[in-house]
CSV table of C-alpha atoms and ligand atoms in Angstrom, one decimal:
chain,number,residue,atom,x,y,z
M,1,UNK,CA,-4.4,0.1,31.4
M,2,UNK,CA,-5.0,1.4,27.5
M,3,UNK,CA,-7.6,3.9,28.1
M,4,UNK,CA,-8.6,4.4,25.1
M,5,UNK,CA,-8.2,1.8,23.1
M,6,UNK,CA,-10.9,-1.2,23.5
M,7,UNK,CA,-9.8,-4.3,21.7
M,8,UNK,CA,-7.0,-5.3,22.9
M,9,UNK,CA,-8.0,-6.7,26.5
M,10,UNK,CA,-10.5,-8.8,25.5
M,11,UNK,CA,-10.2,-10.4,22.4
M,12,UNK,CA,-7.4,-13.3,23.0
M,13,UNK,CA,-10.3,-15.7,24.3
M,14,UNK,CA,-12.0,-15.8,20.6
M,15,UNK,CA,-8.6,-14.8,18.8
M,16,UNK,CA,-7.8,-19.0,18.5
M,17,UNK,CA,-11.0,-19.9,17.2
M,18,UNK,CA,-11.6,-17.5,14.5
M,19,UNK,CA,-8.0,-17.6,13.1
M,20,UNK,CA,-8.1,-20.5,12.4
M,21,UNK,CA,-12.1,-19.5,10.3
M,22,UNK,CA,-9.8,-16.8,9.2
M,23,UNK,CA,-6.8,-18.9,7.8
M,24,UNK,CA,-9.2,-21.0,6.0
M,25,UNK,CA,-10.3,-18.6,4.6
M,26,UNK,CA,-8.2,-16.3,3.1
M,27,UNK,CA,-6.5,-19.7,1.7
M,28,UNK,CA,-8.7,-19.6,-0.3
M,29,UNK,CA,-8.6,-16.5,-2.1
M,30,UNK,CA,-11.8,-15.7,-3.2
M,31,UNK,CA,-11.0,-14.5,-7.0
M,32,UNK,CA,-13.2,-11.2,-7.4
M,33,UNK,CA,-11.9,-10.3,-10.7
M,34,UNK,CA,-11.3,-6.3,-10.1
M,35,UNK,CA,-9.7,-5.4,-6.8
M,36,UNK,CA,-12.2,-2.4,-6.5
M,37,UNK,CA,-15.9,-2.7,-6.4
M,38,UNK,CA,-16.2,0.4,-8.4
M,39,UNK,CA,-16.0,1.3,-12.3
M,40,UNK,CA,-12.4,2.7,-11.0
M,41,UNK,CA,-10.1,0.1,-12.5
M,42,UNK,CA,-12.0,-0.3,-15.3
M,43,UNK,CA,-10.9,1.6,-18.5
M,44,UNK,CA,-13.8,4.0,-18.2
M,45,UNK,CA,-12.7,7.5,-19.9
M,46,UNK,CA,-11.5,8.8,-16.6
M,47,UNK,CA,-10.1,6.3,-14.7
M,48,UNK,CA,-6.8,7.4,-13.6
M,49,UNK,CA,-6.1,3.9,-13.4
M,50,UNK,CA,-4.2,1.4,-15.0
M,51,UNK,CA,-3.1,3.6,-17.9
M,52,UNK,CA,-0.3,5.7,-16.4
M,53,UNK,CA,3.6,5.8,-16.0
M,54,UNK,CA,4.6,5.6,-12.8
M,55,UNK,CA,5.7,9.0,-11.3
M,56,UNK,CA,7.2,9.0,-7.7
M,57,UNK,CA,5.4,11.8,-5.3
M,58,UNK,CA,5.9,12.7,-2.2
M,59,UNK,CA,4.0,16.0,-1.7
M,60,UNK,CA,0.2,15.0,-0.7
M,61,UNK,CA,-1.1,18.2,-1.7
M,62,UNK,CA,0.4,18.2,-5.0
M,63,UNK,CA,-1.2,14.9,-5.8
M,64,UNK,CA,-4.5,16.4,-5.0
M,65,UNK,CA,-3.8,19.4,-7.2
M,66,UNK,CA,-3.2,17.1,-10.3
M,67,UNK,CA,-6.4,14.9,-9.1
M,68,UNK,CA,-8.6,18.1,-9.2
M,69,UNK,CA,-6.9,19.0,-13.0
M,70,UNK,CA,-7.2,15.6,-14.2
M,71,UNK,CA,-10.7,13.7,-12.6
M,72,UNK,CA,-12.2,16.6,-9.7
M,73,UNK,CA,-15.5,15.5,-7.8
M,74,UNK,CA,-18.0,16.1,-10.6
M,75,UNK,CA,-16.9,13.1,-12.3
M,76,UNK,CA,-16.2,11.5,-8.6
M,77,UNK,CA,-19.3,12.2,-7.7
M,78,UNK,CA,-20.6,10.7,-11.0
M,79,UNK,CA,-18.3,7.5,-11.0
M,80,UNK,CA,-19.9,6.9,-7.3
M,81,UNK,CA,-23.3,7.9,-8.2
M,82,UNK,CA,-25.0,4.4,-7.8
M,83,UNK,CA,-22.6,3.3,-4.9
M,84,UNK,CA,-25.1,1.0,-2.9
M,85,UNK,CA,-23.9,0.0,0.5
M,86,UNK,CA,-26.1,-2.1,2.7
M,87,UNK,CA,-28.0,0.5,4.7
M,88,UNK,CA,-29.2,-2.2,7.2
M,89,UNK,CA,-25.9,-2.8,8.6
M,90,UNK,CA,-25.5,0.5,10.4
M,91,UNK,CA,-28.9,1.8,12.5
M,92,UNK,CA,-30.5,5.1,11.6
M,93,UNK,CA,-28.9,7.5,14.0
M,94,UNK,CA,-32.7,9.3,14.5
M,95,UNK,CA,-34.8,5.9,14.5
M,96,UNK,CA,-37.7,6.1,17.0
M,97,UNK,CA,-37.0,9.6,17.8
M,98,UNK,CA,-41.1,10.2,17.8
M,99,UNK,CA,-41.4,13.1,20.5
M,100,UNK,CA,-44.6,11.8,21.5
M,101,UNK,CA,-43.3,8.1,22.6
M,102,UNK,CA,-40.2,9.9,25.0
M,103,UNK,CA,-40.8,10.1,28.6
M,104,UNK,CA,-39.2,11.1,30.9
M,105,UNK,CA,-37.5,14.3,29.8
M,106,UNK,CA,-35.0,13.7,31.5
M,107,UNK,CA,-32.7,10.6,31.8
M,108,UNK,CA,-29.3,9.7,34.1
M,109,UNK,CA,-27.1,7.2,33.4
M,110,UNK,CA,-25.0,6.1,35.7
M,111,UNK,CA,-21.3,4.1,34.2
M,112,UNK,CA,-20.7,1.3,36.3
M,113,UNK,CA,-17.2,-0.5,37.0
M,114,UNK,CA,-14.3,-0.1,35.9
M,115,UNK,CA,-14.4,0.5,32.4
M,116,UNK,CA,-12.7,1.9,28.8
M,117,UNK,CA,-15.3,4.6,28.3
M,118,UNK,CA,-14.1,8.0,28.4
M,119,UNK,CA,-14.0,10.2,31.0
M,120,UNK,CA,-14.8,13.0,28.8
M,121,UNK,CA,-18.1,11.1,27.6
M,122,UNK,CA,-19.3,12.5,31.2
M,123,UNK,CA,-21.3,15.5,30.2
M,124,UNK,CA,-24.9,16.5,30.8
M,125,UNK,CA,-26.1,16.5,26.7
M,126,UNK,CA,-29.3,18.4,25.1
M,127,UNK,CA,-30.7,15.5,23.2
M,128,UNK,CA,-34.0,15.4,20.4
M,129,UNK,CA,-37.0,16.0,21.6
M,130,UNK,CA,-36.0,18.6,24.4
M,131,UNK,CA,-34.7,15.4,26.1
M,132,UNK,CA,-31.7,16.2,28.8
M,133,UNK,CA,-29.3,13.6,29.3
M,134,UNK,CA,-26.8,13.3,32.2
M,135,UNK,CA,-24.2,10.9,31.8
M,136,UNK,CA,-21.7,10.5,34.1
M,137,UNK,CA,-19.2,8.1,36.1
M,138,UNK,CA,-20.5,9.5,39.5
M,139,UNK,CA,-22.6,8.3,41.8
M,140,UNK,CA,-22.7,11.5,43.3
M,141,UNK,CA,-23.9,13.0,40.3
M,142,UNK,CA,-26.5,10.2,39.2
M,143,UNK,CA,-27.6,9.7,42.6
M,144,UNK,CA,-30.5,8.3,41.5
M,145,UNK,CA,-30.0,7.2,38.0
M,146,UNK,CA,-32.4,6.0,35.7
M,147,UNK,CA,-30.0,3.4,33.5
M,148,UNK,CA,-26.8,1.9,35.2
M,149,UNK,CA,-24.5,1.0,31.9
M,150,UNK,CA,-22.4,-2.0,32.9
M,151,UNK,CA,-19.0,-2.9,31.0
M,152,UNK,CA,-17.0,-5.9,32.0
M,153,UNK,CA,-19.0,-6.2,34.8
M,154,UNK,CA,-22.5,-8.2,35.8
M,155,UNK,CA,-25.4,-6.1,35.7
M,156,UNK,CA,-27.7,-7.7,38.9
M,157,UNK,CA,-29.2,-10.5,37.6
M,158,UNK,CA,-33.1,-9.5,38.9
M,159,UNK,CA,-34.3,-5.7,38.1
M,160,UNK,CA,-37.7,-4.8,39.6
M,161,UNK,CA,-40.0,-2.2,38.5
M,162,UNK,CA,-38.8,1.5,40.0
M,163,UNK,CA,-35.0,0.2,39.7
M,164,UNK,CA,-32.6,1.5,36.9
M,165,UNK,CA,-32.6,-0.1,33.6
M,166,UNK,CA,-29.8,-2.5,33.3
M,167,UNK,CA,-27.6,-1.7,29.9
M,168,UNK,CA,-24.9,-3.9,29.3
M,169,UNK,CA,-21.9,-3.4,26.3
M,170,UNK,CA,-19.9,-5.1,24.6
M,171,UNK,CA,-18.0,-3.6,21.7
M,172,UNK,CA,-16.0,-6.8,20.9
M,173,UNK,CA,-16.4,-8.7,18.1
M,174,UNK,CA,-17.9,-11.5,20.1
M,175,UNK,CA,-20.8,-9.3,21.4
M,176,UNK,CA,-21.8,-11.4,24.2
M,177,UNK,CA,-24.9,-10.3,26.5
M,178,UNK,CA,-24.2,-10.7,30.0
M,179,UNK,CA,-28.1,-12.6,30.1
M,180,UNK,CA,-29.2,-10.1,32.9
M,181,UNK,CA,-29.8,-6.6,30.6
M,182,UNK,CA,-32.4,-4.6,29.5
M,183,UNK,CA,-30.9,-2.7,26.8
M,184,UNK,CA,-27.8,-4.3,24.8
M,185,UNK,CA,-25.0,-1.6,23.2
M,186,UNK,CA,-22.9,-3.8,20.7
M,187,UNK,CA,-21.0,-3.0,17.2
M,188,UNK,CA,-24.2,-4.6,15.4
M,189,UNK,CA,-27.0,-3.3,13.7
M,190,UNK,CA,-29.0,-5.7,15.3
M,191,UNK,CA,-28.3,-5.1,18.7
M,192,UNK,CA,-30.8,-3.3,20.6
M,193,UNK,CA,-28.2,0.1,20.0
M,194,UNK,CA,-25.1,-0.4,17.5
M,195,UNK,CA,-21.9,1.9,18.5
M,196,UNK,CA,-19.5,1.8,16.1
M,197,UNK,CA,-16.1,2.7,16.1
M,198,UNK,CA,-15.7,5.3,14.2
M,199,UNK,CA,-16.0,8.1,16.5
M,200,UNK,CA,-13.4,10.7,17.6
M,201,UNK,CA,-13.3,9.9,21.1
M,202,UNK,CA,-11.7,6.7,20.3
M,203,UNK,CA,-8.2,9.1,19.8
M,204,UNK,CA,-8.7,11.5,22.8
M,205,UNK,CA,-5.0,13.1,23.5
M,206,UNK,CA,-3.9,12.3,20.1
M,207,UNK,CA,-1.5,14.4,18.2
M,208,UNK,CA,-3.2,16.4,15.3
M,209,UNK,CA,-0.4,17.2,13.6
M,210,UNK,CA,-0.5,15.5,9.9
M,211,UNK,CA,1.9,15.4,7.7
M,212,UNK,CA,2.3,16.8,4.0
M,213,UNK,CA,4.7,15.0,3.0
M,214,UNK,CA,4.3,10.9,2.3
M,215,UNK,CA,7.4,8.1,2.2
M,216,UNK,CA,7.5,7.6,-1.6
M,217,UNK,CA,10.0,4.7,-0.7
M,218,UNK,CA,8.6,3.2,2.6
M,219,UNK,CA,5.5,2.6,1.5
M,220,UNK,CA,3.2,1.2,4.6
M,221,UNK,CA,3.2,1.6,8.2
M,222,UNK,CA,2.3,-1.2,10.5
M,223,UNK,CA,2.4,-1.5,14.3
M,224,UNK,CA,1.0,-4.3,15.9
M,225,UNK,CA,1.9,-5.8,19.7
M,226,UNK,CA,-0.4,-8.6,19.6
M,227,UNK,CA,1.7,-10.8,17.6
M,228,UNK,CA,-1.5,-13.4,17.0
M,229,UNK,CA,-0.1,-16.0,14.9
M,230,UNK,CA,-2.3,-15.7,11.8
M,231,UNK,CA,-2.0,-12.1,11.9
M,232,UNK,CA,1.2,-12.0,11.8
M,233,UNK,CA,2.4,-15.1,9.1
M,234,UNK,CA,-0.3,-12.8,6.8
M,235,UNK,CA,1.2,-9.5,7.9
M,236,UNK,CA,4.9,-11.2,7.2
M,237,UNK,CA,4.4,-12.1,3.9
M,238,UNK,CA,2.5,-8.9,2.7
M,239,UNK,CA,5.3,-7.1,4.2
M,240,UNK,CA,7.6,-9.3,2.7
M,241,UNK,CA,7.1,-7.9,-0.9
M,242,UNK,CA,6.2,-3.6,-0.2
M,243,UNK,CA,9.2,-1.5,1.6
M,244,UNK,CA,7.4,-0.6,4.7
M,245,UNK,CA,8.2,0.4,8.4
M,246,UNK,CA,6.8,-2.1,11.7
M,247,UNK,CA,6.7,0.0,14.8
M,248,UNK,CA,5.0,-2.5,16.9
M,249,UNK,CA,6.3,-5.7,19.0
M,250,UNK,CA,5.0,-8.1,16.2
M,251,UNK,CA,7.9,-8.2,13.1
M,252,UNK,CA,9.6,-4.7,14.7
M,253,UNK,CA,11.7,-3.4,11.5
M,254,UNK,CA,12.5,0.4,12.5
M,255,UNK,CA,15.5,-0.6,15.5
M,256,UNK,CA,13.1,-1.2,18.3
M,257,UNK,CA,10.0,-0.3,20.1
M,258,UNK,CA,9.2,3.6,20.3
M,259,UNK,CA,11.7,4.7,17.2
M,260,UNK,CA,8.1,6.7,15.7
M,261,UNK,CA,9.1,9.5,18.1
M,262,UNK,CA,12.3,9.8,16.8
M,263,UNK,CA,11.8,9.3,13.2
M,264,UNK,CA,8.8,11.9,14.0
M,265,UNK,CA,9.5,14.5,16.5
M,266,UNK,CA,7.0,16.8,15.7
M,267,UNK,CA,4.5,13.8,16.4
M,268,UNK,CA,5.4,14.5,20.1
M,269,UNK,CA,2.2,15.5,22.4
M,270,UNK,CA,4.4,18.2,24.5
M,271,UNK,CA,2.1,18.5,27.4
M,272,UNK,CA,2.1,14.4,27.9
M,273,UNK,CA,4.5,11.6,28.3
M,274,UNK,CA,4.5,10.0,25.6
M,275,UNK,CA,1.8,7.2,25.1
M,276,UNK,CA,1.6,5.3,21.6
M,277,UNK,CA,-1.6,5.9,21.0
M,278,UNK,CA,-1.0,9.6,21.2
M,279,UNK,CA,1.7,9.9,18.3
M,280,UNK,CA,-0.2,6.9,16.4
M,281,UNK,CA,-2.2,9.2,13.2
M,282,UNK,CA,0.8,11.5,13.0
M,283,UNK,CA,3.3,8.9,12.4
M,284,UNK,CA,1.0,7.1,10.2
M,285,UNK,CA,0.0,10.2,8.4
M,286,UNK,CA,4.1,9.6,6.7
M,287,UNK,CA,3.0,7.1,5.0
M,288,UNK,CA,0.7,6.6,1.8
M,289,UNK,CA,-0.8,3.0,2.9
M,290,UNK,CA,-1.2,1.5,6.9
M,291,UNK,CA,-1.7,-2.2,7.0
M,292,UNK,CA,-5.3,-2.8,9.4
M,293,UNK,CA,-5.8,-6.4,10.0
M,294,UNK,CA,-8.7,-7.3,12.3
M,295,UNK,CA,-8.2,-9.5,15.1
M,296,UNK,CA,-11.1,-11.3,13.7
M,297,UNK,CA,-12.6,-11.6,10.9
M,298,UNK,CA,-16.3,-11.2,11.6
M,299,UNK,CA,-19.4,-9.3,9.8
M,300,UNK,CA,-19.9,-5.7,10.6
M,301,UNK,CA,-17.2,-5.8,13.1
M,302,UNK,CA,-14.7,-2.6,12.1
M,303,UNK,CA,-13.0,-1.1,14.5
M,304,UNK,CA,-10.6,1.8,15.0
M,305,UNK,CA,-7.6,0.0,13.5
M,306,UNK,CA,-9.3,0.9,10.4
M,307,UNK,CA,-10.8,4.4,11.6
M,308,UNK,CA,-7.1,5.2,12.6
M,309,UNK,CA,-6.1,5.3,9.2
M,310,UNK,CA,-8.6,7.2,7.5
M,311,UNK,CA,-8.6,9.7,10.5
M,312,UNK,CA,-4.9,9.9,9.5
M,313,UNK,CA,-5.4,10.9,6.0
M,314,UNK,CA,-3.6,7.6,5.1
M,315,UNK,CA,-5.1,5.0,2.6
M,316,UNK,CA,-5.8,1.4,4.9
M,317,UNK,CA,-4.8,-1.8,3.0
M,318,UNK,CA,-7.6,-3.7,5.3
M,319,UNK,CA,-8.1,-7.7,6.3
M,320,UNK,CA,-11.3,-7.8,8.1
M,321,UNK,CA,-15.0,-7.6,8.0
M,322,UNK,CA,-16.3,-9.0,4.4
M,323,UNK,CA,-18.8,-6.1,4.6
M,324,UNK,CA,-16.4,-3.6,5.7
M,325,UNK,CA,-17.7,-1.3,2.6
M,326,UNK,CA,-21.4,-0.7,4.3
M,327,UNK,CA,-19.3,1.1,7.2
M,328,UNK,CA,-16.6,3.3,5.0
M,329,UNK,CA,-16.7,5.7,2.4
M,330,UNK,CA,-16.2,4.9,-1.6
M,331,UNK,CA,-12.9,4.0,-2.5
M,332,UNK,CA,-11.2,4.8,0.5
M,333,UNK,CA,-10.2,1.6,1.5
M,334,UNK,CA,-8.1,-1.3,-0.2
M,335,UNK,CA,-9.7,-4.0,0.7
M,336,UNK,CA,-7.2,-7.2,0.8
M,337,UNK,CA,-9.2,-9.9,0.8
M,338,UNK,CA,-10.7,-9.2,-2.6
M,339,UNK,CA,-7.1,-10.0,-4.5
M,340,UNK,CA,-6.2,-13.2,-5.9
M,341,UNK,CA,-2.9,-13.3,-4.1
M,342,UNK,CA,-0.8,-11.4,-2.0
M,343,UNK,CA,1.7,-10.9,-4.8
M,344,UNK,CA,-1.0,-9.4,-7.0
M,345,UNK,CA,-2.1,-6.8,-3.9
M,346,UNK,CA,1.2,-5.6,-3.3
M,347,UNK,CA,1.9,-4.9,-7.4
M,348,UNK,CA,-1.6,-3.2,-6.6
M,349,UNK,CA,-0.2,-0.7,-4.1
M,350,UNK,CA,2.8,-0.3,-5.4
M,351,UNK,CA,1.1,1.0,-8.5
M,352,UNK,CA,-1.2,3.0,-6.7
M,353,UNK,CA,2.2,4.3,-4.8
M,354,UNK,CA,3.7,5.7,-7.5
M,355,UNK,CA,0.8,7.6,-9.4
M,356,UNK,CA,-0.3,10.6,-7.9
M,357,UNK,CA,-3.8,11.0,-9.5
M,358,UNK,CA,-4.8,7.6,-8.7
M,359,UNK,CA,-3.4,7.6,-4.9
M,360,UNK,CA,-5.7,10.9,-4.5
M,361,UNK,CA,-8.8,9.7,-5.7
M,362,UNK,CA,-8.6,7.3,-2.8
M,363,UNK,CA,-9.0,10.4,-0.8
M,364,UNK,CA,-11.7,12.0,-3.2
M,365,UNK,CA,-14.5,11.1,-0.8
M,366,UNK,CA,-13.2,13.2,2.1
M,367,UNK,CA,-12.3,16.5,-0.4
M,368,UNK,CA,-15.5,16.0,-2.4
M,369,UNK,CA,-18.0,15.1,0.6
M,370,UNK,CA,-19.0,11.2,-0.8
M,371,UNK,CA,-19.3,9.6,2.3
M,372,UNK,CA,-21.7,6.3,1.5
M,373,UNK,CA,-22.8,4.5,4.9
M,374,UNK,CA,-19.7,5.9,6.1
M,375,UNK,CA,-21.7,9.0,7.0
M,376,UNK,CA,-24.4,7.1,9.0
M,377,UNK,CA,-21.6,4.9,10.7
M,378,UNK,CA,-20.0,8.2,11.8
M,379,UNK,CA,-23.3,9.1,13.2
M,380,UNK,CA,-23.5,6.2,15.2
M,381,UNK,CA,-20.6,5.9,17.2
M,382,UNK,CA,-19.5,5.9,20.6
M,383,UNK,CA,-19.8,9.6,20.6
M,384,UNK,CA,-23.6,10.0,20.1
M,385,UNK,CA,-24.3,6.8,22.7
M,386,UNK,CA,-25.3,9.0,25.6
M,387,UNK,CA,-27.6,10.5,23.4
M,388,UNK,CA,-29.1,7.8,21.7
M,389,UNK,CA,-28.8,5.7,25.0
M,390,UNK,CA,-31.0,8.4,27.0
M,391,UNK,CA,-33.0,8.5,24.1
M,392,UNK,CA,-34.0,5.0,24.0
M,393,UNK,CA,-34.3,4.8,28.2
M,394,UNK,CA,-36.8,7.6,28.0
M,395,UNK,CA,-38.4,5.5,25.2
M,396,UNK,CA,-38.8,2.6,27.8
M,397,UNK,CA,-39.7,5.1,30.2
M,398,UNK,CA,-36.9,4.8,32.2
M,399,UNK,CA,-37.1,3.4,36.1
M,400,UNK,CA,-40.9,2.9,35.4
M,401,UNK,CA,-40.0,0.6,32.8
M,402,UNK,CA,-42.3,-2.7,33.2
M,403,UNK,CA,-39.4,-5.6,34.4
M,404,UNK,CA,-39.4,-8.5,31.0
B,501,LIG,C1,11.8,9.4,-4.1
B,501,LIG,O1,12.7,8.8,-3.2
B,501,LIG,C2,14.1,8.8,-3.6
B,501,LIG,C3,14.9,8.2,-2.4
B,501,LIG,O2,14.4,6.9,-2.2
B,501,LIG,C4,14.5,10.2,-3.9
B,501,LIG,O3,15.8,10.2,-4.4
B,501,LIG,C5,13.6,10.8,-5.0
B,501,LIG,O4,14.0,12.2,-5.2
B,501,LIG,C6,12.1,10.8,-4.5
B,501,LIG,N1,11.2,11.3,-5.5
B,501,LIG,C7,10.4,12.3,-5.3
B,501,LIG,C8,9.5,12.7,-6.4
B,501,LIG,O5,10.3,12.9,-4.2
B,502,LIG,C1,-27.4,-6.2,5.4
B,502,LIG,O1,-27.0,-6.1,6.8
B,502,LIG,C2,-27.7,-6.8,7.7
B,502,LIG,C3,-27.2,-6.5,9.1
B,502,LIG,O2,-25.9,-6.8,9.2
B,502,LIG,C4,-27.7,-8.3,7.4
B,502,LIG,O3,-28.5,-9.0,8.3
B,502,LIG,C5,-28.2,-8.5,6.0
B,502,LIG,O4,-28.0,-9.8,5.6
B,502,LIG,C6,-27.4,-7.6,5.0
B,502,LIG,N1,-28.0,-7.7,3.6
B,502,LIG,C7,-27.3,-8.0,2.6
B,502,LIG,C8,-28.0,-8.0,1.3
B,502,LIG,O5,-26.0,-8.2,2.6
């Protein structure tokens, strides 16, 4: 049982096929000539890039200090002014919210099965609209719900009119409807409701502690226990050429499995036994780059391997969706398919590793508010769904709903 982590159980049935798209793939190299898609590594007056000695840091803060002296979020802001992410691949957060079109005002949803949502998603919610929303894994509670929300489980394969609306997710990146539901909840924009990943309830009992102070030796964290083949030869030979520390199973480097704890005690959650995905963002924080490489390599599908990172106040080095920049900020992310070899992205991050003023503007959008899609992706996942689920039930008019 992970409770709160959702891609791991599921995704070794697709993992052959798509590694093998993936390998292909990244063969290949596609040879985008400037490893960011801004005017960043260009030699624009400004660019804290490219035109420095290297100066080790270690004291996160500090860097930030010299960032505000030397660039600061006007010119940020300026640089980033015409950032254009596609706004189609993440749903409005609002859309169809017309007052007029909701009824009922209120809406139950019952959670069906056995399932990763969490427990602390149950909650009765004042929605738009003076909608009320009860969401809960109790049939006690939603004894006569209006939606039943299936995960990993068949919704009934007939509904008739006065039943509950059948909704059926799937947040992995092979977003398959079960064939029997009314409503669909996937990671896509164009499934009936998109739920992305990056919300905070994908870390519930995490450890907030982050810290100050980066590795300017070690230079990127890594844990991975699904040692899928092609992840790992890639992972292998990144690691191969930048110092870095592998906590997981896959390519283990720090002595063995659970050494985070004790090169981190104060990552330690004292009122729980110690789970990995409790210390994960603390341990992480350590570190100036974490290495987040998909299980697959699909459009729009981002999950919290990336999310982790940011969250962490860490920079992710990332193999993954080839639209991954419509779902995070600007320049936040170093995005590893876009180098001509693995040899040139490491002398890329070891660069960016020992210059202070450039490693900081890759956190500019968080300290300067520049959040592209990144904001609307926020908005849209898993910890709005009840919300925007009840929303949309009431929109169908909920057990009155018409069968298709
Ligand atoms: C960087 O790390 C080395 C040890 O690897 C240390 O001797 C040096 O003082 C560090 N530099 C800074 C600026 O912290
Ligand atoms: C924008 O995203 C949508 C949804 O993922 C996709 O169908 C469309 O092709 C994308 N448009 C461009 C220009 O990339």
């Amino acid at each position: 049982m992970v409770p709160l982590k959702p891609v791991n159980y599921l995704a070794p049935m697709i993992a052959f096929a798509t590694a093998l798209v993936f390998l292909s793939r990244f063969l290949e190299f596609p040879s985008l000539s400037s490893p960011l898609p801004t005017e960043a590594s260009s030699s624009s007056p400004g660019s804290p890039l490219l035109s420095r000695a290297q100066d080790a840091f270690t004291d996160i803060k500090a860097a930030y200090a010299r960032w505000d002296a030397e660039v600061g979020c006007n010119r940020f802001r300026d640089r980033h002014r015409h950032w254009a992410s596609n706004v189609s691949a993440v749903q409005e957060a609002c859309a169809g919210a017309e007052c007029a079109a909701m009824a009922p005002a209120h809406v139950s949803v019952l959670v069906k099965g056995w399932t990763w949502i969490p427990d602390n998603l149950d909650s009765i919610y004042s929605c738009r609209c003076g909608l009320t929303c009860l969401w809960t894994k109790s049939p006690v509670l939603a004894d006569k719900p209006d939606a039943m929300l299936y995960e990993n489980i068949m919704p009934p394969a007939r509904r008739r009119k006065g039943d509950p609306l059948r909704v059926y997710i799937d947040l992995e990146a092979s977003r398959k409807p079960s064939g029997f539901e009314d409503i669909f909840i996937g990671y896509h924009a164009d499934d009936d409701l998109q739920s992305t990943y990056a919300g905070a309830l994908f870390h519930n009992n995490r450890n907030y502690h982050l810290s100050s102070y980066k590795h300017n030796d070690t230079l990127v964290y890594w844990s991975s226990s699904r040692c899928l083949s092609y992840r790992n030869k890639l992972a292998a030979s990144l690691l191969s050429l930048i110092p870095h520390h592998s906590f997981g199973k896959c390519l283990n480097n720090v002595g063995g499995l659970d050494m985070a704890l004790s090169f981190y005690p104060e990552c330690i959650n004292s009122n729980s036994e110690p789970h990995w995905w409790d210390h994960l963002h603390c341990a992480m924080s350590h570190y100036k780059f974490v290495l987040a490489i998909e299980n697959t390599v699909t459009e729009s599908y981002v999950t919290e391997k990336l999310y982790y990172a940011l969250d962490a106040g860490t920079v992710p080095i990332y193999f993954g969706a080839p639209n991954v920049w419509d779902f995070v900020p600007p320049n936040s992310i170093v995005d590893g398919s876009k180098f001509k070899s693995l040899e040139e992205l490491a002398s890329y991050v070891k660069a960016v590793a020992g210059d202070p003023v450039a490693y900081a503007e890759f956190h500019a959008w968080r300290r300067c508010g520049v959040l592209g899609n990144y904001g609307r992706a926020r908005a849209i996942s898993l910890d709005t769904l009840p919300c925007r689920l009840c929303e949309l039930v009431s929109r169908r008019r909920g057990r009155e709903a018409r069968t298709l």
